[in-house]
Amino acid sequence: MLNSNLIDRIKLPFRKNKELYLSLRQILGFYPHEISYYEQALMHKSVMHRNKKGKPVNNERLEFLGDAILDAIVGDIVYRHFPGKREGFLTNTRSKLVQRETLNKLSKEMGIDKLILSNGRGQSHNSYLGGNAFEALVGAMYLDRGYDMCMRFMEKRILSQMINIDKVAYKEVNFKSKLIEWSQKNRVKLSFVLIEQKNDNNGSPKFCYQAVLEGEKGCSGAGYSKKESQQQASKLTLEKLKKEPKFLDAVFEAKANRTKMEEEPVENVPDTSESSEFIITSDNSIPEEEKHVTAFQEKVYTDRPTRPRRRSPMYRDDETEQPKEAEQNEDFDLSDISAAPQSKEDIIAAAEAEAFDKEKNS
């Protein structure tokens, strides 16, 4: 009994789209039965092709189907390949294997991106065109050959020949660092908000964090640790920034409003003119109550020389007597101070002469 692939090869020269059959045989490892599935899987929505009923025909529906099939198949493979590993590890490994970056690279290495039909403009700005086509091809494969063929394709063709599953599993992809780096380059405020914290059925704590950009809510992620939860939230938020232009525009609009408010003056600009109020002029005298009183006060003396009133040394034992204000303001005459010894008679004579002079002047 002839093999189905051999029968297909015999009939191939008489078939339409011979080159597409050969290309898919090289990529997938088998000849398609129903080529229309694969043609649709390679048709981007930018082509705007319609069927007989006028409905648009593109690879979006097959992409949805292929995404679900890939999750199931890769989840099955990862579960059997890593026995005993926890759910978080298995989920993280599956995510890295089916993420758009991985599928896009596979599409390029396998030559799938060269078979995609598009108007050219969509391909220039859509970096995930090849990865989407890869998912659509898996959906077409499922409809054409069934689940077992999809499993064989992933196990024998992809994970055995093109991807080292162990290397991918233990390679840390820090999506949080990527999101923080993007935020810093674009000067966007980023924060992670704890949405929920609870215990699962086994009593293990689970966390749910949400990424918030400039007040705009991003995606949330759940995990058995804060790091795992924030990693998942960062990964989904990065994908949202790439896939949803409205969300990206909302983030930058919020940033523009914030920076505009920060740049607006909150008060009047201070005056830079120097004050001259401290200069005392004839018209700008300082009121008595505003004068600053210091501990050191200078007395102003008149120019009129006056002889200070001298007391005899024999009466100087009375230290409690305070001088009068007039005496404090008199000039202190040092002419009669001498180091020579004086007798009692000299002292009395000096005192009588001083008294006589005062009576004479009065």
Short mmCIF file of C-alpha atoms in Angstrom, two decimals:
data_model
loop_
_atom_site.label_atom_id
_atom_site.label_comp_id
_atom_site.label_asym_id
_atom_site.label_seq_id
_atom_site.Cartn_x
_atom_site.Cartn_y
_atom_site.Cartn_z
CA MET A 1 0.00 0.00 0.00
CA LEU A 2 1.41 3.32 -1.06
CA ASN A 3 2.14 6.02 1.49
CA SER A 4 -0.15 9.06 1.32
CA ASN A 5 2.85 11.36 0.90
CA LEU A 6 4.08 9.23 -2.00
CA ILE A 7 0.64 9.38 -3.65
CA ASP A 8 0.64 13.14 -3.23
CA ARG A 9 4.08 13.33 -4.77
CA ILE A 10 2.92 11.33 -7.80
CA LYS A 11 -0.07 13.60 -8.31
CA LEU A 12 1.94 16.76 -7.61
CA PRO A 13 3.01 17.51 -11.21
CA PHE A 14 -0.64 17.78 -12.22
CA ARG A 15 -1.70 19.95 -9.32
CA LYS A 16 -2.22 23.67 -9.24
CA ASN A 17 0.04 25.72 -6.91
CA LYS A 18 2.85 23.22 -7.31
CA GLU A 19 5.41 25.62 -5.82
CA LEU A 20 3.28 26.21 -2.73
CA TYR A 21 2.96 22.43 -2.19
CA LEU A 22 6.71 22.00 -2.42
CA SER A 23 7.37 24.94 -0.09
CA LEU A 24 4.91 23.67 2.52
CA ARG A 25 6.40 20.15 2.26
CA GLN A 26 9.80 21.60 3.07
CA ILE A 27 8.46 23.68 5.95
CA LEU A 28 5.95 21.31 7.54
CA GLY A 29 7.48 17.94 6.64
CA PHE A 30 4.41 16.66 4.76
CA TYR A 31 2.21 17.51 1.80
CA PRO A 32 -1.11 19.24 2.58
CA HIS A 33 -4.38 17.51 1.74
CA GLU A 34 -6.60 20.57 1.56
CA ILE A 35 -4.41 23.38 0.20
CA SER A 36 -7.10 26.04 0.69
CA TYR A 37 -6.57 26.01 4.47
CA TYR A 38 -2.90 26.83 4.04
CA GLU A 39 -3.56 29.45 1.40
CA GLN A 40 -5.87 31.23 3.81
CA ALA A 41 -3.31 30.85 6.63
CA LEU A 42 -0.78 32.77 4.53
CA MET A 43 -3.20 35.55 3.56
CA HIS A 44 -2.84 38.74 5.60
CA LYS A 45 -5.90 40.91 6.17
CA SER A 46 -4.29 43.76 4.23
CA VAL A 47 -4.94 41.88 0.97
CA MET A 48 -8.72 42.38 1.45
CA HIS A 49 -9.64 39.16 -0.36
CA ARG A 50 -13.34 38.17 -0.31
CA ASN A 51 -15.15 34.92 -0.96
CA LYS A 52 -18.16 34.34 -3.20
CA LYS A 53 -20.49 35.59 -0.49
CA GLY A 54 -18.54 38.84 -0.14
CA LYS A 55 -17.10 38.07 3.28
CA PRO A 56 -13.45 38.95 3.92
CA VAL A 57 -11.02 36.05 3.85
CA ASN A 58 -7.76 36.25 5.80
CA ASN A 59 -5.76 34.34 8.37
CA GLU A 60 -7.17 35.93 11.54
CA ARG A 61 -9.62 33.10 12.33
CA LEU A 62 -6.97 30.44 11.70
CA GLU A 63 -4.56 32.44 13.84
CA PHE A 64 -7.04 32.27 16.72
CA LEU A 65 -7.45 28.53 16.29
CA GLY A 66 -3.73 27.89 15.96
CA ASP A 67 -3.01 29.91 19.11
CA ALA A 68 -5.32 27.64 21.13
CA ILE A 69 -3.86 24.47 19.59
CA LEU A 70 -0.29 25.62 20.30
CA ASP A 71 -1.10 26.36 23.93
CA ALA A 72 -2.54 22.86 24.39
CA ILE A 73 0.26 21.05 22.53
CA VAL A 74 3.16 22.97 24.07
CA GLY A 75 1.53 22.69 27.50
CA ASP A 76 1.33 18.91 27.02
CA ILE A 77 4.97 18.69 25.92
CA VAL A 78 6.25 20.89 28.73
CA TYR A 79 4.21 18.95 31.32
CA ARG A 80 5.74 15.63 30.25
CA HIS A 81 9.26 17.02 29.74
CA PHE A 82 9.53 18.56 33.24
CA PRO A 83 7.97 16.13 35.73
CA GLY A 84 7.56 17.49 39.24
CA LYS A 85 7.91 21.13 38.28
CA ARG A 86 5.44 23.62 39.74
CA GLU A 87 2.70 25.35 37.80
CA GLY A 88 4.54 28.68 37.71
CA PHE A 89 7.61 27.13 36.06
CA LEU A 90 5.50 25.25 33.51
CA THR A 91 3.44 28.33 32.67
CA ASN A 92 6.53 30.49 32.27
CA THR A 93 8.21 27.90 30.01
CA ARG A 94 5.15 27.53 27.81
CA SER A 95 4.84 31.32 27.54
CA LYS A 96 8.43 31.64 26.34
CA LEU A 97 7.92 28.90 23.73
CA VAL A 98 4.71 30.34 22.22
CA GLN A 99 5.42 34.06 22.64
CA ARG A 100 5.29 36.23 19.53
CA GLU A 101 9.05 36.81 19.49
CA THR A 102 9.75 33.05 19.38
CA LEU A 103 7.15 32.32 16.72
CA ASN A 104 8.29 35.28 14.63
CA LYS A 105 11.87 34.01 14.69
CA LEU A 106 10.72 30.48 13.77
CA SER A 107 8.72 31.87 10.86
CA LYS A 108 11.78 33.68 9.55
CA GLU A 109 14.11 30.69 9.99
CA MET A 110 11.66 28.31 8.26
CA GLY A 111 10.87 30.70 5.39
CA ILE A 112 7.19 31.12 6.25
CA ASP A 113 7.44 34.91 6.07
CA LYS A 114 8.38 34.66 2.37
CA LEU A 115 5.08 32.93 1.54
CA ILE A 116 2.81 35.48 3.22
CA LEU A 117 0.49 37.43 0.92
CA SER A 118 0.19 41.08 1.93
CA ASN A 119 0.10 44.50 0.34
CA GLY A 120 3.63 45.23 1.57
CA ARG A 121 2.66 48.20 3.74
CA GLY A 122 1.31 45.98 6.49
CA GLN A 123 4.48 43.95 6.53
CA SER A 124 6.68 47.01 7.03
CA HIS A 125 5.06 48.09 10.30
CA ASN A 126 3.79 44.75 11.66
CA SER A 127 6.73 43.01 13.31
CA TYR A 128 4.57 39.97 14.22
CA LEU A 129 3.37 39.17 10.73
CA GLY A 130 5.43 35.98 10.56
CA GLY A 131 4.50 34.80 14.06
CA ASN A 132 0.81 35.28 13.32
CA ALA A 133 1.18 33.30 10.10
CA PHE A 134 2.91 30.50 12.03
CA GLU A 135 -0.11 30.23 14.36
CA ALA A 136 -2.46 30.30 11.37
CA LEU A 137 -0.52 27.45 9.74
CA VAL A 138 -0.94 25.36 12.90
CA GLY A 139 -4.68 26.07 12.73
CA ALA A 140 -4.74 25.02 9.07
CA MET A 141 -2.73 21.88 9.93
CA TYR A 142 -5.25 21.00 12.64
CA LEU A 143 -8.19 21.31 10.22
CA ASP A 144 -6.34 19.42 7.48
CA ARG A 145 -4.55 16.62 9.38
CA GLY A 146 -5.82 16.70 12.96
CA TYR A 147 -4.36 17.14 16.43
CA ASP A 148 -1.87 14.24 16.22
CA MET A 149 -0.18 15.73 13.17
CA CYS A 150 0.14 19.08 14.97
CA MET A 151 1.71 17.30 17.95
CA ARG A 152 4.14 15.45 15.70
CA PHE A 153 5.06 18.65 13.92
CA MET A 154 5.87 20.46 17.17
CA GLU A 155 7.74 17.55 18.74
CA LYS A 156 9.74 16.29 15.77
CA ARG A 157 10.13 19.41 13.68
CA ILE A 158 10.22 22.32 16.12
CA LEU A 159 11.27 21.22 19.61
CA SER A 160 13.70 18.55 18.41
CA GLN A 161 15.39 20.38 15.54
CA MET A 162 14.95 24.11 16.10
CA ILE A 163 14.39 24.86 19.81
CA ASN A 164 16.26 23.57 22.84
CA ILE A 165 13.42 23.32 25.33
CA ASP A 166 15.73 23.03 28.35
CA LYS A 167 17.71 26.09 27.37
CA VAL A 168 14.53 28.09 26.85
CA ALA A 169 13.01 26.92 30.14
CA TYR A 170 15.92 28.00 32.31
CA LYS A 171 16.68 31.20 30.47
CA GLU A 172 15.32 34.12 32.44
CA VAL A 173 13.40 36.62 30.34
CA ASN A 174 12.99 39.71 32.48
CA PHE A 175 9.93 41.42 31.05
CA LYS A 176 9.77 43.78 34.02
CA SER A 177 13.25 45.10 33.24
CA LYS A 178 12.24 45.57 29.62
CA LEU A 179 9.15 47.54 30.62
CA ILE A 180 11.12 49.66 33.10
CA GLU A 181 13.79 50.35 30.47
CA TRP A 182 11.15 51.39 27.94
CA SER A 183 9.48 53.65 30.53
CA GLN A 184 12.75 55.33 31.45
CA LYS A 185 13.72 55.96 27.83
CA ASN A 186 10.33 57.54 27.15
CA ARG A 187 10.15 59.27 30.56
CA VAL A 188 6.90 57.52 31.38
CA LYS A 189 5.89 56.99 35.01
CA LEU A 190 5.51 53.28 35.80
CA SER A 191 4.16 51.61 38.90
CA PHE A 192 2.91 48.17 39.93
CA VAL A 193 -0.28 48.02 41.99
CA LEU A 194 -1.28 45.03 44.09
CA ILE A 195 -4.78 44.08 42.95
CA GLU A 196 -5.34 40.92 44.97
CA GLN A 197 -3.54 38.61 47.37
CA LYS A 198 -5.04 35.30 48.39
CA ASN A 199 -4.24 31.63 49.02
CA ASP A 200 -5.01 28.84 46.60
CA ASN A 201 -6.65 25.53 47.51
CA ASN A 202 -3.35 24.23 48.88
CA GLY A 203 -2.77 27.30 51.03
CA SER A 204 -0.02 28.72 48.83
CA PRO A 205 -0.10 32.53 48.51
CA LYS A 206 -0.97 33.98 45.11
CA PHE A 207 -0.44 37.57 44.03
CA CYS A 208 -2.04 39.67 41.34
CA TYR A 209 -0.27 42.87 40.25
CA GLN A 210 -1.24 45.42 37.61
CA ALA A 211 1.13 47.64 35.66
CA VAL A 212 0.08 51.31 35.56
CA LEU A 213 1.61 53.75 33.07
CA GLU A 214 0.97 57.45 33.72
CA GLY A 215 -2.22 56.51 35.54
CA GLU A 216 -3.42 54.38 32.61
CA LYS A 217 -4.16 50.81 33.69
CA GLY A 218 -2.11 48.20 31.87
CA CYS A 219 -2.41 44.43 32.15
CA SER A 220 -2.44 42.39 35.33
CA GLY A 221 -0.61 39.17 36.07
CA ALA A 222 -0.97 36.45 38.67
CA GLY A 223 1.70 34.27 40.22
CA TYR A 224 2.93 32.54 43.34
CA SER A 225 5.35 35.38 44.05
CA LYS A 226 5.40 39.13 43.58
CA LYS A 227 8.18 38.77 41.02
CA GLU A 228 6.30 36.21 38.97
CA SER A 229 3.13 38.26 39.08
CA GLN A 230 4.87 41.48 38.02
CA GLN A 231 6.75 39.63 35.29
CA GLN A 232 3.49 38.38 33.80
CA ALA A 233 1.88 41.84 34.10
CA SER A 234 4.91 43.41 32.39
CA LYS A 235 4.87 40.87 29.55
CA LEU A 236 1.17 41.39 28.82
CA THR A 237 1.51 45.18 29.10
CA LEU A 238 4.39 45.20 26.60
CA GLU A 239 2.25 43.19 24.19
CA LYS A 240 -0.64 45.61 24.73
CA LEU A 241 1.61 48.58 23.98
CA LYS A 242 2.61 46.94 20.69
CA LYS A 243 -0.80 45.69 19.62
CA GLU A 244 -3.10 48.48 20.81
CA PRO A 245 -2.16 51.93 19.46
CA LYS A 246 -5.03 53.52 21.41
CA PHE A 247 -3.51 52.40 24.70
CA LEU A 248 -0.09 53.70 23.65
CA ASP A 249 -1.61 57.04 22.63
CA ALA A 250 -3.49 57.28 25.94
CA VAL A 251 -0.25 56.76 27.89
CA PHE A 252 1.60 59.51 26.04
CA GLU A 253 -1.40 61.84 26.24
CA ALA A 254 -1.47 61.38 30.01
CA LYS A 255 2.27 62.00 30.10
CA ALA A 256 1.85 65.22 28.09
CA ASN A 257 -0.83 66.47 30.49
CA ARG A 258 1.36 65.70 33.49
CA THR A 259 4.47 67.38 32.12
CA LYS A 260 2.42 70.39 31.04
CA MET A 261 1.13 70.84 34.58
CA GLU A 262 4.63 70.42 36.00
CA GLU A 263 6.01 73.07 33.65
CA GLU A 264 3.33 75.65 34.47
CA PRO A 265 4.38 78.17 37.20
CA VAL A 266 2.62 77.60 40.50
CA GLU A 267 3.27 81.15 41.78
CA ASN A 268 4.48 84.53 40.57
CA VAL A 269 8.14 84.88 39.76
CA PRO A 270 9.97 86.55 42.68
CA ASP A 271 11.13 90.17 42.21
CA THR A 272 14.88 90.49 41.63
CA SER A 273 15.21 94.22 42.40
CA GLU A 274 17.32 95.00 45.44
CA SER A 275 15.62 96.77 48.33
CA SER A 276 17.13 100.04 49.63
CA GLU A 277 14.86 100.44 52.63
CA PHE A 278 17.77 99.82 54.95
CA ILE A 279 19.35 103.16 53.89
CA ILE A 280 18.33 105.95 56.26
CA THR A 281 17.67 109.31 54.61
CA SER A 282 16.20 112.54 55.83
CA ASP A 283 12.79 111.44 54.60
CA ASN A 284 13.19 107.88 55.73
CA SER A 285 13.83 107.98 59.45
CA ILE A 286 13.35 104.86 61.52
CA PRO A 287 10.60 105.11 64.13
CA GLU A 288 11.77 104.90 67.69
CA GLU A 289 9.90 101.66 68.35
CA GLU A 290 11.55 99.94 65.34
CA LYS A 291 15.13 100.76 66.35
CA HIS A 292 17.21 97.77 67.19
CA VAL A 293 18.48 97.88 70.77
CA THR A 294 21.87 96.30 71.25
CA ALA A 295 23.79 95.39 74.38
CA PHE A 296 26.49 97.92 73.47
CA GLN A 297 25.24 101.49 73.51
CA GLU A 298 27.44 104.42 72.69
CA LYS A 299 27.02 107.74 74.47
CA VAL A 300 27.41 110.98 72.58
CA TYR A 301 29.57 113.54 74.44
CA THR A 302 29.56 117.28 73.93
CA ASP A 303 32.63 119.22 72.89
CA ARG A 304 32.43 121.58 75.92
CA PRO A 305 35.20 120.61 78.33
CA THR A 306 34.18 120.42 81.93
CA ARG A 307 36.13 119.45 84.94
CA PRO A 308 34.92 116.33 86.59
CA ARG A 309 33.99 116.60 90.21
CA ARG A 310 36.65 114.90 92.23
CA ARG A 311 36.16 113.48 95.62
CA SER A 312 38.75 113.28 98.28
CA PRO A 313 40.28 109.84 98.74
CA MET A 314 39.22 109.90 102.35
CA TYR A 315 35.54 109.86 101.26
CA ARG A 316 35.84 107.17 98.58
CA ASP A 317 34.82 104.35 100.89
CA ASP A 318 31.16 105.05 100.14
CA GLU A 319 30.80 102.91 97.00
CA THR A 320 26.99 102.90 97.04
CA GLU A 321 26.71 106.52 95.92
CA GLN A 322 25.87 106.70 92.21
CA PRO A 323 27.12 109.58 90.04
CA LYS A 324 24.59 111.98 88.61
CA GLU A 325 23.79 112.00 84.93
CA ALA A 326 25.57 115.30 84.42
CA GLU A 327 28.69 113.95 86.08
CA GLN A 328 28.68 110.92 83.82
CA ASN A 329 28.70 113.14 80.76
CA GLU A 330 31.63 115.35 81.89
CA ASP A 331 35.05 114.91 80.39
CA PHE A 332 37.39 113.05 82.65
CA ASP A 333 40.44 115.28 83.42
CA LEU A 334 43.63 113.38 84.15
CA SER A 335 45.87 116.44 84.85
CA ASP A 336 45.74 116.23 88.65
CA ILE A 337 46.50 112.55 88.86
CA SER A 338 50.05 111.98 90.03
CA ALA A 339 52.06 109.06 91.29
CA ALA A 340 53.91 111.31 93.83
CA PRO A 341 52.99 110.78 97.51
CA GLN A 342 50.67 113.46 99.03
CA SER A 343 50.37 114.44 102.66
CA LYS A 344 47.13 114.96 104.49
CA GLU A 345 47.65 118.72 104.46
CA ASP A 346 48.12 118.73 100.67
CA ILE A 347 44.92 116.78 100.17
CA ILE A 348 42.90 119.16 102.41
CA ALA A 349 44.39 122.20 100.69
CA ALA A 350 43.45 120.83 97.26
CA ALA A 351 39.90 120.17 98.39
CA GLU A 352 39.53 123.68 99.83
CA ALA A 353 40.88 125.24 96.64
CA GLU A 354 38.46 123.26 94.51
CA ALA A 355 35.55 124.33 96.69
CA PHE A 356 36.64 127.97 96.57
CA ASP A 357 36.81 127.88 92.76
CA LYS A 358 33.28 126.44 92.49
CA GLU A 359 31.84 129.17 94.78
CA LYS A 360 33.65 131.83 92.82
CA ASN A 361 32.34 130.59 89.46
CA SER A 362 28.80 130.29 90.72
#
